XYZ file of C-alpha atoms in Angstrom:
358
model
C 6.164 -18.675 -4.478
C 2.489 -19.385 -4.973
C 0.623 -15.924 -6.736
C -2.043 -14.016 -4.625
C -4.798 -16.101 -2.011
C -4.239 -19.735 -2.994
C -7.301 -19.587 -4.260
C -9.263 -20.372 -0.979
C -11.399 -17.474 -1.108
C -14.345 -16.085 -3.048
C -13.120 -14.685 -6.315
C -14.046 -10.928 -7.327
C -15.723 -10.616 -10.782
C -13.047 -9.392 -13.114
C -13.866 -5.882 -13.887
C -12.360 -2.681 -14.918
C -10.455 -0.261 -13.163
C -12.382 2.967 -11.633
C -11.020 6.066 -11.064
C -9.860 7.003 -7.647
C -12.851 9.973 -7.161
C -15.213 7.421 -9.128
C -18.660 7.135 -6.812
C -19.140 4.126 -4.434
C -21.507 1.497 -5.501
C -24.777 2.556 -4.188
C -25.975 1.363 -0.665
C -22.371 0.591 0.049
C -19.557 2.382 2.000
C -16.397 2.766 -0.835
C -13.374 1.973 1.255
C -9.718 2.591 -0.110
C -6.285 1.536 1.172
C -3.090 2.900 0.406
C -0.289 0.595 0.748
C 3.341 1.982 0.734
C 5.224 -0.560 -1.416
C 8.197 1.167 -2.822
C 11.293 0.387 -0.760
C 14.685 -2.071 -2.070
C 14.613 -4.013 0.719
C 18.499 -3.922 1.134
C 18.516 -5.924 4.318
C 17.057 -8.686 2.307
C 19.577 -9.392 -0.571
C 19.984 -11.114 -2.803
C 16.296 -12.126 -2.583
C 15.387 -8.151 -3.151
C 18.001 -8.130 -6.396
C 15.504 -8.751 -8.990
C 12.157 -8.255 -7.011
C 10.736 -5.955 -4.427
C 10.248 -6.474 -0.731
C 6.401 -6.498 -1.198
C 6.358 -9.477 -3.321
C 8.658 -11.659 -1.111
C 6.953 -15.113 -0.086
C 5.775 -15.603 3.364
C 3.148 -18.837 4.226
C 2.622 -19.285 0.853
C 1.852 -16.037 -0.597
C 3.603 -12.475 -0.989
C 4.023 -10.239 1.914
C 1.450 -7.805 -0.019
C -0.900 -10.822 -1.137
C -1.570 -11.027 3.088
C -2.219 -7.352 3.361
C -4.490 -7.166 0.400
C -6.511 -9.993 1.527
C -6.870 -8.969 5.068
C -7.886 -5.705 3.937
C -10.480 -6.653 1.679
C -11.800 -8.810 4.938
C -12.585 -4.980 6.237
C -14.437 -4.103 3.329
C -11.782 -2.531 1.152
C -12.373 -2.165 -2.475
C -10.130 -0.210 -3.949
C -6.163 -0.387 -3.447
C -3.707 2.281 -3.998
C -0.102 1.076 -4.370
C 3.160 3.578 -4.090
C 6.098 1.751 -6.163
C 9.149 2.669 -6.970
C 11.953 -0.302 -7.228
C 11.230 -3.313 -9.430
C 7.411 -1.087 -9.645
C 6.280 -3.055 -12.915
C 6.786 -6.473 -10.883
C 4.309 -5.129 -8.314
C 1.922 -3.764 -10.848
C 1.860 -7.204 -12.846
C 1.085 -8.596 -9.679
C -1.341 -6.650 -8.497
C -3.271 -7.022 -11.901
C -2.993 -11.260 -12.058
C -3.453 -11.896 -8.571
C -6.523 -9.357 -8.150
C -8.296 -9.301 -11.698
C -11.070 -7.661 -10.007
C -10.094 -5.412 -8.110
C -9.439 -1.367 -8.658
C -5.702 -1.131 -8.356
C -3.896 2.487 -8.945
C -0.381 2.497 -9.023
C 1.613 5.956 -7.768
C 5.443 6.102 -8.474
C 7.608 7.481 -6.072
C 10.397 8.639 -7.942
C 12.369 9.826 -5.017
C 12.794 7.729 -1.600
C 12.285 10.804 0.438
C 10.033 9.388 3.656
C 7.191 7.528 4.467
C 5.452 11.032 4.847
C 6.164 11.739 1.568
C 5.298 8.609 -0.246
C 2.147 9.248 1.050
C 1.854 12.925 -0.049
C 2.689 11.409 -3.463
C -0.553 9.799 -3.335
C -2.749 12.627 -2.554
C -4.706 12.904 -5.602
C -5.278 9.065 -6.349
C -6.531 8.835 -2.809
C -8.560 11.918 -2.555
C -10.196 13.765 0.420
C -12.353 10.345 1.665
C -10.987 8.444 4.663
C -8.616 5.775 4.371
C -6.374 3.074 5.709
C -2.814 3.193 5.414
C -0.952 -0.028 5.805
C 2.632 -0.410 5.404
C 3.501 -2.764 2.560
C 6.347 -4.273 4.344
C 4.637 -5.390 7.594
C 1.607 -7.914 8.529
C -0.457 -6.683 11.118
C -2.661 -9.003 11.970
C -5.444 -7.152 13.571
C -9.675 -7.142 12.596
C -9.518 -3.957 10.472
C -12.822 -3.438 10.823
C -12.549 -2.203 14.207
C -10.333 0.207 13.033
C -12.746 1.403 10.267
C -15.536 1.560 13.044
C -13.772 4.391 15.060
C -15.257 7.735 14.794
C -11.379 9.335 14.638
C -8.391 8.736 13.260
C -7.132 5.849 14.611
C -3.416 4.418 14.802
C -3.121 0.930 15.522
C 0.346 0.348 18.497
C 1.849 -2.107 20.348
C 3.789 -1.906 23.304
C 7.424 -2.813 22.733
C 10.458 -2.904 25.209
C 12.383 -0.370 22.640
C 10.591 2.135 20.748
C 13.408 3.975 19.925
C 13.136 1.856 16.296
C 9.444 3.267 15.812
C 7.291 6.279 15.477
C 5.842 6.391 18.764
C 2.673 7.935 20.293
C 2.294 9.724 23.466
C -0.890 9.290 25.796
C -2.342 10.957 28.683
C -5.811 9.988 30.420
C -6.543 7.942 27.218
C -5.973 11.062 24.700
C -3.365 11.157 22.361
C -0.621 14.121 23.137
C 2.324 13.725 20.650
C 3.405 11.791 17.568
C 7.050 11.640 17.486
C 9.566 9.516 15.326
C 12.449 7.360 16.643
C 12.979 9.420 19.538
C 16.220 9.032 21.373
C 14.128 9.510 24.765
C 10.828 7.696 23.898
C 7.727 9.390 25.806
C 5.755 5.925 26.105
C 6.474 2.251 24.632
C 3.711 2.672 22.234
C 4.999 1.934 18.795
C 2.926 2.422 15.478
C 2.941 -0.682 13.795
C 2.447 1.335 10.289
C -1.449 0.744 10.312
C -3.602 3.781 10.294
C -7.113 4.758 9.729
C -7.403 8.319 8.338
C -10.359 10.317 8.236
C -9.182 13.793 7.939
C -7.611 13.438 4.642
C -7.806 17.033 3.416
C -6.079 18.116 6.965
C -3.457 15.413 6.155
C -2.434 16.604 2.762
C -2.468 20.253 3.948
C 0.000 19.482 6.633
C 2.193 17.622 4.178
C 1.850 20.452 1.579
C 3.189 22.528 4.385
C 5.911 20.140 5.390
C 7.300 19.563 1.912
C 7.297 23.308 0.893
C 8.858 24.101 3.701
C 11.283 21.501 3.674
C 10.854 20.251 7.235
C 12.955 16.604 7.665
C 13.314 14.904 10.545
C 16.181 11.726 10.141
C 16.633 13.694 6.624
C 13.175 12.556 5.700
C 9.496 13.439 5.166
C 8.118 11.336 8.231
C 4.183 10.830 8.245
C 4.183 11.526 12.385
C 5.349 15.173 11.717
C 2.381 15.303 9.505
C 0.243 13.656 11.849
C 1.173 15.649 14.978
C 0.500 18.889 12.867
C -3.026 17.076 12.403
C -3.144 16.811 16.140
C -1.862 20.465 16.688
C -4.475 21.566 14.465
C -7.544 20.220 16.313
C -7.997 16.779 14.724
C -8.969 13.750 16.805
C -7.045 10.540 17.078
C -7.109 7.177 19.366
C -5.248 4.245 19.078
C -6.016 0.508 19.088
C -3.602 -1.900 20.619
C -3.019 -4.753 17.844
C -2.120 -8.550 19.095
C 0.382 -9.523 16.420
C 2.730 -7.763 14.379
C 5.156 -9.248 12.161
C 7.954 -7.634 10.231
C 9.777 -8.973 7.553
C 12.548 -6.601 7.029
C 15.685 -9.027 8.036
C 16.110 -12.528 7.067
C 15.547 -13.439 10.468
C 12.196 -11.439 11.440
C 10.882 -13.008 7.951
C 11.431 -16.587 9.181
C 9.546 -15.574 11.958
C 7.052 -14.222 10.203
C 6.675 -17.139 8.252
C 6.594 -19.672 11.348
C 3.922 -17.658 13.115
C 1.669 -17.557 10.322
C 2.059 -21.036 9.669
C 1.093 -22.218 13.106
C -2.362 -19.660 12.515
C -3.165 -21.200 9.149
C -5.304 -24.328 9.313
C -4.646 -25.404 5.402
C -1.173 -25.903 6.865
C -1.912 -28.045 9.976
C -2.749 -31.295 7.599
C -0.442 -34.412 8.564
C 1.204 -36.186 5.768
C 3.880 -38.934 5.474
C 7.021 -37.050 5.993
C 5.758 -33.940 6.775
C 5.915 -32.660 10.347
C 3.253 -29.653 10.381
C 2.998 -26.669 10.134
C 3.755 -26.920 6.313
C 2.740 -25.662 2.841
C 3.057 -27.239 -0.302
C 2.439 -25.998 -3.511
C 0.754 -27.860 -6.177
C 3.062 -28.853 -8.676
C 5.770 -29.487 -6.187
C 7.569 -32.728 -5.947
C 8.839 -34.075 -2.784
C 10.319 -37.480 -2.567
C 12.485 -39.222 -0.120
C 12.318 -36.336 2.123
C 11.006 -34.996 5.386
C 9.651 -31.503 5.643
C 8.614 -29.506 8.808
C 7.785 -28.357 11.117
C 7.745 -24.401 8.932
C 8.276 -25.339 5.953
C 6.757 -23.727 2.435
C 7.496 -25.546 -0.887
C 6.892 -23.322 -3.951
C 4.950 -24.425 -7.282
C 6.919 -26.589 -9.146
C 9.721 -27.151 -6.870
C 11.791 -30.052 -6.746
C 12.190 -31.437 -2.964
C 14.719 -35.081 -2.997
C 16.784 -36.820 -0.679
C 16.228 -34.009 1.856
C 15.519 -32.905 5.540
C 14.138 -29.845 5.958
C 13.018 -27.249 8.597
C 12.319 -23.965 8.950
C 13.168 -23.328 4.945
C 11.166 -20.990 2.483
C 11.751 -22.840 -0.914
C 10.765 -20.789 -3.853
C 8.794 -21.757 -6.841
C 10.764 -23.534 -9.281
C 13.751 -24.485 -7.278
C 15.402 -27.776 -6.828
C 16.851 -29.135 -3.561
C 18.689 -32.466 -3.036
C 20.650 -34.132 -0.467
C 20.460 -31.507 1.993
C 19.591 -31.059 5.532
C 18.945 -27.325 6.029
C 17.143 -25.420 8.907
C 16.253 -21.464 9.020
C 17.077 -21.482 5.036
C 15.377 -19.332 2.486
C 16.252 -20.650 -1.244
C 14.793 -18.294 -4.115
C 12.947 -19.189 -6.812
C 14.491 -21.686 -9.872
C 17.404 -22.021 -7.393
C 19.275 -25.250 -7.137
C 20.648 -26.164 -3.920
C 22.769 -29.638 -3.556
C 24.032 -31.288 -0.973
C 24.531 -28.930 1.928
C 24.226 -29.708 5.141
C 23.342 -26.418 7.665
C 21.807 -23.350 6.349
C 21.712 -21.447 3.219
C 20.348 -17.875 1.873
C 20.147 -18.325 -1.880
C 18.663 -15.870 -4.411
C 16.485 -16.394 -7.555
C 18.459 -18.178 -10.390
C 21.216 -18.961 -8.171
C 22.944 -22.236 -7.687
C 24.910 -24.066 -4.712
C 26.480 -27.146 -4.673
C 28.488 -28.372 -1.728
C 29.508 -31.821 -2.886
C 30.017 -30.635 -6.658
C 33.165 -31.919 -7.690
C 34.512 -30.037 -10.983
C 36.448 -32.054 -13.412
């Protein structure tokens, strides 16, 4: 899909990458963000056969592009990416989409949990306060609110079933405990994957001990265990509730996130002949004799002919002809012909329901 930020915002001047421990510009606070993006995204195959989950397109740009753009609005001026699966693709995308932003890529050679991923970046982050934002989740909040908090701050949201998440237990407004995916949750406050961590040295010390002692929860080194050790050691924590939190970890939630972000995007609201907003059609795409929308994204260079599409993402360079589709995901350069219903097609694939082989 479209790389980076679709060119709507002010571009940053090209500059050399700085070392993570380099000095901040005079008179300006230096803010780093750590984004773990090493996951394989097995539940999103076939789309993750050849690209990492963080680079999957949603509402006109990669998931990682939404995260970084929101962080830049909060004043972040340096990013550390934890990479693993298809790491070279993440590195190349970041360099092309954000040429003036210092980006350091740290490889997590083994997938041993979120705590291990964050701990892997300890040298790149250093001892200064930093954001940590998960690379497969879009949290629509004002990160400046977290940055203004004087304590370590965890973004949370009430959920109906918190057993699938890290959970925060509170009493009288104070954080009592962090627990990872509890069978009997002490509260319904789920950790949504956005953190401001001010006591970085205390986190590194806690994770050093956890890794050295091989203390795993559910088979992995958990960040919640590191946070709990910090809390037990006297670090102060607060929470901030967020309103919008989008998970892109499954096909259904990927499309749900696409719908929500299009609904909120003024650029997607423009009406046009044959288009029921919200929709985004990238420059270079060709649409003829078709009806699009609502909630359709067409990537750069794609061709849509004689189609009726709703709730569908069409990748760059894809060709879709004589189709009536809803709830569909079509990869880059894929060819889909004569399908009525729903498809889930990866990059460089072909589906031709009305093809007649000789």
